[in-house]
mmCIF file of C-alpha atoms and ligand atoms in Angstrom:
data_model
loop_
_atom_site.group_PDB
_atom_site.id
_atom_site.type_symbol
_atom_site.label_atom_id
_atom_site.label_comp_id
_atom_site.label_asym_id
_atom_site.label_seq_id
_atom_site.Cartn_x
_atom_site.Cartn_y
_atom_site.Cartn_z
ATOM 1 C CA MET A 210 -66.230 -117.780 -142.533
ATOM 2 C CA ASP A 211 -67.074 -116.264 -145.858
ATOM 3 C CA ASP A 212 -70.665 -117.281 -146.503
ATOM 4 C CA ILE A 213 -70.715 -116.613 -150.250
ATOM 5 C CA HIS A 214 -68.617 -119.793 -150.619
ATOM 6 C CA HIS A 215 -70.454 -123.086 -150.528
ATOM 7 C CA GLY A 216 -69.029 -126.559 -150.407
ATOM 8 C CA ARG A 217 -65.684 -127.723 -149.060
ATOM 9 C CA LEU A 218 -62.006 -127.543 -149.947
ATOM 10 C CA THR A 219 -59.839 -130.560 -150.794
ATOM 11 C CA ARG A 220 -56.505 -130.923 -149.008
ATOM 12 C CA GLU A 221 -54.910 -129.256 -152.054
ATOM 13 C CA GLY A 222 -57.184 -126.243 -151.409
ATOM 14 C CA ILE A 223 -59.411 -126.918 -154.425
ATOM 15 C CA ARG A 224 -63.030 -125.916 -153.878
ATOM 16 C CA ILE A 225 -65.737 -128.550 -154.359
ATOM 17 C CA HIS A 226 -68.833 -126.659 -155.485
ATOM 18 C CA GLU A 227 -72.426 -127.725 -155.019
ATOM 19 C CA ALA A 228 -74.809 -128.893 -157.732
ATOM 20 C CA THR A 229 -76.700 -125.584 -157.647
ATOM 21 C CA ASP A 230 -73.479 -123.632 -158.356
ATOM 22 C CA PHE A 231 -73.264 -124.996 -161.909
ATOM 23 C CA ALA A 232 -76.145 -122.762 -163.055
ATOM 24 C CA GLY A 233 -74.316 -119.575 -162.058
ATOM 25 C CA MET A 234 -71.154 -120.662 -163.846
ATOM 26 C CA HIS A 235 -73.166 -121.608 -166.910
ATOM 27 C CA LYS A 236 -74.707 -118.115 -167.101
ATOM 28 C CA ALA A 237 -71.405 -116.303 -166.601
ATOM 29 C CA GLY A 238 -69.617 -118.573 -169.064
ATOM 30 C CA GLU A 239 -72.310 -118.177 -171.673
ATOM 31 C CA LEU A 240 -72.119 -114.391 -171.439
ATOM 32 C CA ALA A 241 -68.341 -114.389 -171.943
ATOM 33 C CA ALA A 242 -68.733 -116.739 -174.912
ATOM 34 C CA ARG A 243 -71.509 -114.637 -176.440
ATOM 35 C CA ILE A 244 -69.349 -111.527 -176.209
ATOM 36 C CA LEU A 245 -66.558 -113.371 -178.037
ATOM 37 C CA ASP A 246 -69.080 -114.463 -180.699
ATOM 38 C CA ASP A 247 -69.960 -110.808 -181.215
ATOM 39 C CA MET A 248 -66.303 -109.929 -181.887
ATOM 40 C CA VAL A 249 -65.987 -112.099 -185.000
ATOM 41 C CA ASP A 250 -67.268 -109.440 -187.396
ATOM 42 C CA LEU A 251 -65.118 -106.722 -185.786
ATOM 43 C CA VAL A 252 -61.823 -108.507 -186.406
ATOM 44 C CA VAL A 253 -60.873 -107.119 -189.818
ATOM 45 C CA PRO A 254 -57.706 -105.591 -191.271
ATOM 46 C CA GLY A 255 -57.518 -101.882 -190.437
ATOM 47 C CA THR A 256 -59.179 -102.037 -187.032
ATOM 48 C CA THR A 257 -57.309 -101.586 -183.762
ATOM 49 C CA THR A 258 -57.171 -103.832 -180.737
ATOM 50 C CA GLU A 259 -58.425 -100.945 -178.571
ATOM 51 C CA ALA A 260 -61.544 -100.660 -180.763
ATOM 52 C CA ILE A 261 -62.252 -104.337 -180.148
ATOM 53 C CA ASP A 262 -61.677 -103.909 -176.403
ATOM 54 C CA LYS A 263 -64.036 -100.926 -176.330
ATOM 55 C CA ALA A 264 -66.788 -103.045 -177.909
ATOM 56 C CA ILE A 265 -66.167 -105.716 -175.262
ATOM 57 C CA THR A 266 -66.326 -103.162 -172.438
ATOM 58 C CA ASP A 267 -69.674 -101.904 -173.778
ATOM 59 C CA LYS A 268 -71.140 -105.406 -174.089
ATOM 60 C CA VAL A 269 -70.098 -106.413 -170.572
ATOM 61 C CA GLU A 270 -71.802 -103.318 -169.214
ATOM 62 C CA ALA A 271 -74.920 -103.750 -171.384
ATOM 63 C CA ALA A 272 -75.321 -107.266 -169.969
ATOM 64 C CA GLY A 273 -75.309 -105.937 -166.402
ATOM 65 C CA ALA A 274 -72.066 -107.775 -165.712
ATOM 66 C CA LYS A 275 -68.608 -106.620 -164.642
ATOM 67 C CA SER A 276 -65.204 -107.095 -166.204
ATOM 68 C CA ALA A 277 -62.964 -109.246 -164.025
ATOM 69 C CA THR A 278 -59.800 -107.819 -165.573
ATOM 70 C CA ILE A 279 -60.402 -104.067 -165.165
ATOM 71 C CA GLY A 280 -58.572 -103.235 -161.945
ATOM 72 C CA TYR A 281 -57.092 -106.731 -161.625
ATOM 73 C CA LYS A 282 -53.461 -106.250 -160.471
ATOM 74 C CA GLY A 283 -53.568 -102.818 -162.112
ATOM 75 C CA TYR A 284 -54.775 -104.103 -165.502
ATOM 76 C CA ARG A 285 -57.046 -101.523 -167.166
ATOM 77 C CA HIS A 286 -58.915 -103.315 -169.968
ATOM 78 C CA ALA A 287 -61.875 -105.682 -170.388
ATOM 79 C CA SER A 288 -59.871 -108.073 -172.561
ATOM 80 C CA CYS A 289 -56.422 -109.295 -173.410
ATOM 81 C CA ILE A 290 -55.721 -109.263 -177.155
ATOM 82 C CA SER A 291 -52.620 -111.194 -178.161
ATOM 83 C CA VAL A 292 -51.534 -110.796 -181.781
ATOM 84 C CA ASN A 293 -49.215 -113.167 -183.718
ATOM 85 C CA HIS A 294 -46.121 -113.852 -181.553
ATOM 86 C CA VAL A 295 -47.813 -112.507 -178.405
ATOM 87 C CA VAL A 296 -48.480 -115.548 -176.212
ATOM 88 C CA CYS A 297 -50.967 -113.974 -173.770
ATOM 89 C CA HIS A 298 -51.842 -110.795 -171.830
ATOM 90 C CA GLY A 299 -51.552 -108.555 -174.886
ATOM 91 C CA ILE A 300 -52.779 -105.062 -173.925
ATOM 92 C CA PRO A 301 -55.388 -103.505 -176.249
ATOM 93 C CA GLY A 302 -54.035 -100.353 -177.872
ATOM 94 C CA PRO A 303 -53.633 -98.398 -181.127
ATOM 95 C CA LYS A 304 -52.093 -101.376 -182.932
ATOM 96 C CA VAL A 305 -53.723 -101.710 -186.368
ATOM 97 C CA LEU A 306 -54.523 -105.244 -187.528
ATOM 98 C CA LYS A 307 -53.239 -106.244 -190.944
ATOM 99 C CA ASP A 308 -54.285 -108.987 -193.354
ATOM 100 C CA GLY A 309 -53.311 -112.415 -192.056
ATOM 101 C CA ASP A 310 -52.768 -111.406 -188.419
ATOM 102 C CA ILE A 311 -53.960 -114.032 -185.936
ATOM 103 C CA LEU A 312 -55.100 -113.016 -182.489
ATOM 104 C CA ASN A 313 -56.435 -114.398 -179.245
ATOM 105 C CA ILE A 314 -59.147 -112.441 -177.461
ATOM 106 C CA ASP A 315 -59.545 -113.372 -173.778
ATOM 107 C CA VAL A 316 -62.540 -112.116 -171.797
ATOM 108 C CA THR A 317 -63.474 -112.722 -168.174
ATOM 109 C CA VAL A 318 -66.823 -111.479 -166.857
ATOM 110 C CA ILE A 319 -68.403 -111.525 -163.420
ATOM 111 C CA LEU A 320 -72.142 -112.192 -163.502
ATOM 112 C CA ASP A 321 -74.108 -112.589 -160.253
ATOM 113 C CA GLY A 322 -70.757 -113.169 -158.539
ATOM 114 C CA TRP A 323 -69.642 -116.004 -160.839
ATOM 115 C CA PHE A 324 -66.608 -115.756 -163.140
ATOM 116 C CA GLY A 325 -66.752 -116.774 -166.815
ATOM 117 C CA ASP A 326 -63.315 -116.921 -168.472
ATOM 118 C CA THR A 327 -62.772 -117.878 -172.105
ATOM 119 C CA SER A 328 -60.532 -117.073 -175.036
ATOM 120 C CA ARG A 329 -60.291 -118.102 -178.636
ATOM 121 C CA MET A 330 -58.451 -117.346 -181.876
ATOM 122 C CA TYR A 331 -59.477 -114.961 -184.645
ATOM 123 C CA VAL A 332 -57.951 -113.980 -187.968
ATOM 124 C CA ALA A 333 -57.959 -110.565 -189.652
ATOM 125 C CA GLY A 334 -58.502 -111.220 -193.340
ATOM 126 C CA LYS A 335 -57.038 -114.344 -194.856
ATOM 127 C CA LEU A 336 -55.719 -117.216 -192.760
ATOM 128 C CA SER A 337 -52.370 -118.592 -193.950
ATOM 129 C CA ARG A 338 -51.817 -122.363 -194.065
ATOM 130 C CA LYS A 339 -49.165 -122.101 -191.339
ATOM 131 C CA SER A 340 -51.442 -120.139 -188.998
ATOM 132 C CA GLU A 341 -54.394 -122.386 -189.710
ATOM 133 C CA ARG A 342 -52.380 -125.435 -188.684
ATOM 134 C CA LEU A 343 -51.210 -123.771 -185.456
ATOM 135 C CA ILE A 344 -54.776 -122.769 -184.603
ATOM 136 C CA GLN A 345 -56.150 -126.222 -185.376
ATOM 137 C CA VAL A 346 -53.539 -127.965 -183.236
ATOM 138 C CA THR A 347 -54.116 -125.560 -180.325
ATOM 139 C CA HIS A 348 -57.884 -125.992 -180.513
ATOM 140 C CA ASP A 349 -57.587 -129.767 -180.643
ATOM 141 C CA ALA A 350 -55.070 -129.707 -177.761
ATOM 142 C CA LEU A 351 -57.639 -127.978 -175.548
ATOM 143 C CA PHE A 352 -60.154 -130.714 -176.350
ATOM 144 C CA LYS A 353 -57.586 -133.502 -175.727
ATOM 145 C CA GLY A 354 -57.309 -131.982 -172.248
ATOM 146 C CA ILE A 355 -61.062 -131.608 -171.774
ATOM 147 C CA GLU A 356 -61.612 -135.264 -172.732
ATOM 148 C CA GLN A 357 -59.602 -136.234 -169.647
ATOM 149 C CA VAL A 358 -61.969 -134.378 -167.298
ATOM 150 C CA LYS A 359 -63.913 -136.836 -165.130
ATOM 151 C CA PRO A 360 -63.846 -137.817 -161.468
ATOM 152 C CA GLY A 361 -60.891 -140.085 -160.679
ATOM 153 C CA ASN A 362 -58.583 -138.754 -163.389
ATOM 154 C CA THR A 363 -55.835 -136.343 -162.333
ATOM 155 C CA PHE A 364 -54.653 -132.903 -163.419
ATOM 156 C CA GLY A 365 -51.504 -134.655 -164.645
ATOM 157 C CA ASP A 366 -53.680 -136.656 -167.053
ATOM 158 C CA ILE A 367 -54.994 -133.393 -168.533
ATOM 159 C CA GLY A 368 -51.536 -131.859 -168.935
ATOM 160 C CA HIS A 369 -50.067 -135.031 -170.369
ATOM 161 C CA ALA A 370 -52.809 -135.400 -172.997
ATOM 162 C CA ILE A 371 -52.219 -131.824 -174.166
ATOM 163 C CA GLN A 372 -48.417 -132.051 -174.197
ATOM 164 C CA LYS A 373 -48.301 -135.414 -175.955
ATOM 165 C CA TYR A 374 -50.640 -134.246 -178.702
ATOM 166 C CA VAL A 375 -48.911 -130.882 -179.288
ATOM 167 C CA GLU A 376 -45.375 -132.277 -179.294
ATOM 168 C CA GLY A 377 -46.551 -135.072 -181.621
ATOM 169 C CA GLN A 378 -47.468 -132.280 -184.054
ATOM 170 C CA ARG A 379 -43.912 -130.858 -183.679
ATOM 171 C CA MET A 380 -45.135 -127.740 -181.890
ATOM 172 C CA SER A 381 -44.455 -126.707 -178.287
ATOM 173 C CA VAL A 382 -46.525 -126.116 -175.150
ATOM 174 C CA VAL A 383 -45.891 -122.931 -173.146
ATOM 175 C CA ARG A 384 -44.831 -123.736 -169.555
ATOM 176 C CA ASP A 385 -44.796 -120.196 -168.123
ATOM 177 C CA PHE A 386 -48.594 -119.760 -167.912
ATOM 178 C CA CYS A 387 -51.303 -122.161 -166.833
ATOM 179 C CA GLY A 388 -55.025 -122.627 -166.289
ATOM 180 C CA HIS A 389 -56.587 -122.112 -162.867
ATOM 181 C CA GLY A 390 -59.446 -122.890 -160.566
ATOM 182 C CA LEU A 391 -62.259 -120.322 -160.664
ATOM 183 C CA GLY A 392 -65.826 -119.883 -159.460
ATOM 184 C CA ARG A 393 -66.695 -116.959 -157.208
ATOM 185 C CA VAL A 394 -63.025 -115.973 -157.573
ATOM 186 C CA PHE A 395 -60.885 -115.362 -160.659
ATOM 187 C CA HIS A 396 -57.794 -117.383 -159.913
ATOM 188 C CA ALA A 397 -57.889 -120.190 -157.312
ATOM 189 C CA PRO A 398 -56.050 -123.489 -156.813
ATOM 190 C CA PRO A 399 -55.069 -125.556 -158.632
ATOM 191 C CA ASN A 400 -52.611 -124.399 -161.263
ATOM 192 C CA VAL A 401 -53.785 -126.331 -164.313
ATOM 193 C CA LEU A 402 -50.580 -127.168 -166.182
ATOM 194 C CA HIS A 403 -50.714 -127.936 -169.892
ATOM 195 C CA TYR A 404 -47.941 -130.525 -169.615
ATOM 196 C CA GLY A 405 -47.286 -133.313 -167.149
ATOM 197 C CA ARG A 406 -47.279 -136.997 -166.381
ATOM 198 C CA PRO A 407 -50.312 -139.310 -166.212
ATOM 199 C CA GLY A 408 -51.574 -140.087 -162.710
ATOM 200 C CA THR A 409 -49.738 -137.179 -161.038
ATOM 201 C CA GLN A 410 -51.140 -134.116 -159.199
ATOM 202 C CA ALA A 411 -54.582 -133.700 -157.611
ATOM 203 C CA VAL A 412 -57.424 -136.103 -158.368
ATOM 204 C CA LEU A 413 -60.458 -134.572 -160.107
ATOM 205 C CA GLU A 414 -63.704 -134.541 -158.136
ATOM 206 C CA GLU A 415 -67.267 -133.654 -159.055
ATOM 207 C CA GLY A 416 -67.850 -129.951 -158.329
ATOM 208 C CA MET A 417 -64.371 -128.672 -159.230
ATOM 209 C CA PHE A 418 -64.443 -125.634 -161.567
ATOM 210 C CA PHE A 419 -61.330 -124.646 -163.525
ATOM 211 C CA THR A 420 -60.014 -123.387 -166.850
ATOM 212 C CA ILE A 421 -57.938 -125.214 -169.396
ATOM 213 C CA GLU A 422 -56.155 -122.705 -171.630
ATOM 214 C CA PRO A 423 -53.184 -124.144 -173.522
ATOM 215 C CA MET A 424 -50.802 -121.814 -175.341
ATOM 216 C CA VAL A 425 -48.990 -123.462 -178.259
ATOM 217 C CA ASN A 426 -45.969 -122.079 -180.134
ATOM 218 C CA LEU A 427 -44.758 -122.961 -183.637
ATOM 219 C CA GLY A 428 -41.202 -122.688 -182.338
ATOM 220 C CA ARG A 429 -39.702 -123.031 -178.884
ATOM 221 C CA PRO A 430 -41.811 -122.837 -175.688
ATOM 222 C CA GLU A 431 -39.900 -120.031 -173.935
ATOM 223 C CA THR A 432 -41.606 -116.711 -173.355
ATOM 224 C CA LYS A 433 -40.588 -113.287 -172.097
ATOM 225 C CA VAL A 434 -42.624 -110.452 -170.631
ATOM 226 C CA LEU A 435 -42.152 -107.027 -172.231
ATOM 227 C CA ASP A 436 -41.375 -103.797 -170.349
ATOM 228 C CA ASP A 437 -45.111 -103.072 -169.942
ATOM 229 C CA ASP A 438 -45.040 -105.918 -167.371
ATOM 230 C CA TRP A 439 -47.962 -107.727 -169.079
ATOM 231 C CA THR A 440 -47.348 -108.646 -172.713
ATOM 232 C CA ALA A 441 -45.831 -112.131 -172.965
ATOM 233 C CA VAL A 442 -44.164 -112.974 -176.278
ATOM 234 C CA THR A 443 -42.361 -115.979 -177.698
ATOM 235 C CA ARG A 444 -38.609 -115.549 -177.177
ATOM 236 C CA ASP A 445 -37.931 -116.810 -180.685
ATOM 237 C CA ARG A 446 -40.703 -114.591 -182.135
ATOM 238 C CA THR A 447 -42.564 -117.547 -183.655
ATOM 239 C CA LEU A 448 -46.375 -117.511 -183.788
ATOM 240 C CA SER A 449 -48.385 -118.541 -180.734
ATOM 241 C CA ALA A 450 -52.039 -119.519 -180.279
ATOM 242 C CA GLN A 451 -54.367 -120.161 -177.330
ATOM 243 C CA PHE A 452 -57.902 -121.380 -176.613
ATOM 244 C CA GLU A 453 -59.578 -121.340 -173.188
ATOM 245 C CA HIS A 454 -62.724 -122.843 -171.725
ATOM 246 C CA SER A 455 -64.134 -122.715 -168.182
ATOM 247 C CA ILE A 456 -65.179 -126.226 -167.148
ATOM 248 C CA GLY A 457 -66.949 -128.009 -164.309
ATOM 249 C CA VAL A 458 -66.436 -131.633 -163.286
ATOM 250 C CA THR A 459 -69.738 -133.569 -163.275
ATOM 251 C CA SER A 460 -70.500 -137.023 -161.854
ATOM 252 C CA ASP A 461 -69.358 -138.722 -165.048
ATOM 253 C CA GLY A 462 -67.372 -136.135 -167.003
ATOM 254 C CA PHE A 463 -67.495 -132.405 -167.600
ATOM 255 C CA GLU A 464 -69.657 -129.422 -168.449
ATOM 256 C CA ILE A 465 -68.135 -126.674 -170.604
ATOM 257 C CA PHE A 466 -69.504 -123.378 -169.264
ATOM 258 C CA THR A 467 -68.143 -121.221 -172.108
ATOM 259 C CA LEU A 468 -69.501 -122.970 -175.210
ATOM 260 C CA SER A 469 -70.074 -120.566 -178.116
ATOM 261 C CA PRO A 470 -73.829 -119.966 -178.524
ATOM 262 C CA ALA A 471 -73.262 -119.140 -182.224
ATOM 263 C CA GLY A 472 -70.874 -122.036 -182.882
ATOM 264 C CA LYS A 473 -68.002 -119.632 -183.581
ATOM 265 C CA PHE A 474 -65.340 -120.954 -181.227
ATOM 266 C CA HIS A 475 -63.026 -122.031 -184.036
ATOM 267 C CA PRO A 476 -62.107 -119.334 -186.587
ATOM 268 C CA THR A 477 -62.836 -121.450 -189.644
ATOM 269 C CA TYR A 478 -66.366 -121.820 -188.181
ATOM 270 C CA SER A 479 -66.668 -125.418 -189.279
HETATM 271 N N1 MF3 B 70 -58.225 -114.089 -168.545
HETATM 272 C C1 MF3 B 70 -56.856 -114.401 -168.210
HETATM 273 C C2 MF3 B 70 -56.841 -115.847 -167.791
HETATM 274 O O1 MF3 B 70 -57.181 -116.650 -168.606
HETATM 275 C C3 MF3 B 70 -56.288 -113.532 -167.153
HETATM 276 C C4 MF3 B 70 -56.084 -112.144 -167.615
HETATM 277 S S1 MF3 B 70 -55.557 -111.190 -166.302
HETATM 278 C C5 MF3 B 70 -55.296 -109.682 -167.000
HETATM 279 O O2 MF3 B 70 -56.621 -116.214 -166.673
HETATM 280 F F1 MF3 B 70 -55.140 -108.871 -166.015
HETATM 281 F F2 MF3 B 70 -54.257 -109.760 -167.790
HETATM 282 F F3 MF3 B 70 -56.342 -109.368 -167.733
HETATM 283 CO CO1 CO B 71 -58.072 -118.159 -167.415
HETATM 284 CO CO1 CO B 72 -58.818 -115.985 -169.781
#
């Protein structure tokens, strides 16, 4: 028995955490969110994604935390930075941002053994109307999913709420990547799908911790992974957006562990 893990597992293998575990998740989540807040002023035309990642690496270290992604399956950076038609897992590098680029920055930290995983959208320079609409729909899709989080609802209810909303806006939900359980581990059961049917899949219980992280495309949902074995792009090269929160199920709803302390989760900051 591994005594760092408290609580029990459901028959689907989903960990039910104890009431005292929420505090650790809250601290880890808040740190990840604060680091993302600090990136807002760095995202400007002319900078590189590796400069942003370097700032993230420094802030994780300064906080006495660890990056969950450095060394994860051979990944070597403290963030994923996914620009324009990159869906997720964009690798920071010498790419120079230009006016109007939209990007997702995804950070996962480990603080006191707890994982905080969050991502959000940014814009370099001026946001186009088309990009703004994609970002708004993706943000609102995440919250349609979060609103379903309470004991007795199912993971299918979450996925359905997201899919129905996004497709109603004539955009598409990526199927090839999903959210995940987390806690004292990075990726645990269940797979949190961003599409589905009401009443299907595991039933939510108080003490479950997981991410919801929908990726939404302006065009078709299909993705492909580039030769670097990480970068996932839209097959049709249309723009893609993503937002991610780490969430815990409470007795009557949810707690969002990764709320932005500065209120900068959404790139129009309103
Ligand atoms: N943070 C990502 C997620 O939301 C996972 C990134 S894994 C990496 O689950 F290796 F690509 F960084
Ligand atoms: Co995640
Ligand atoms: Co993430």
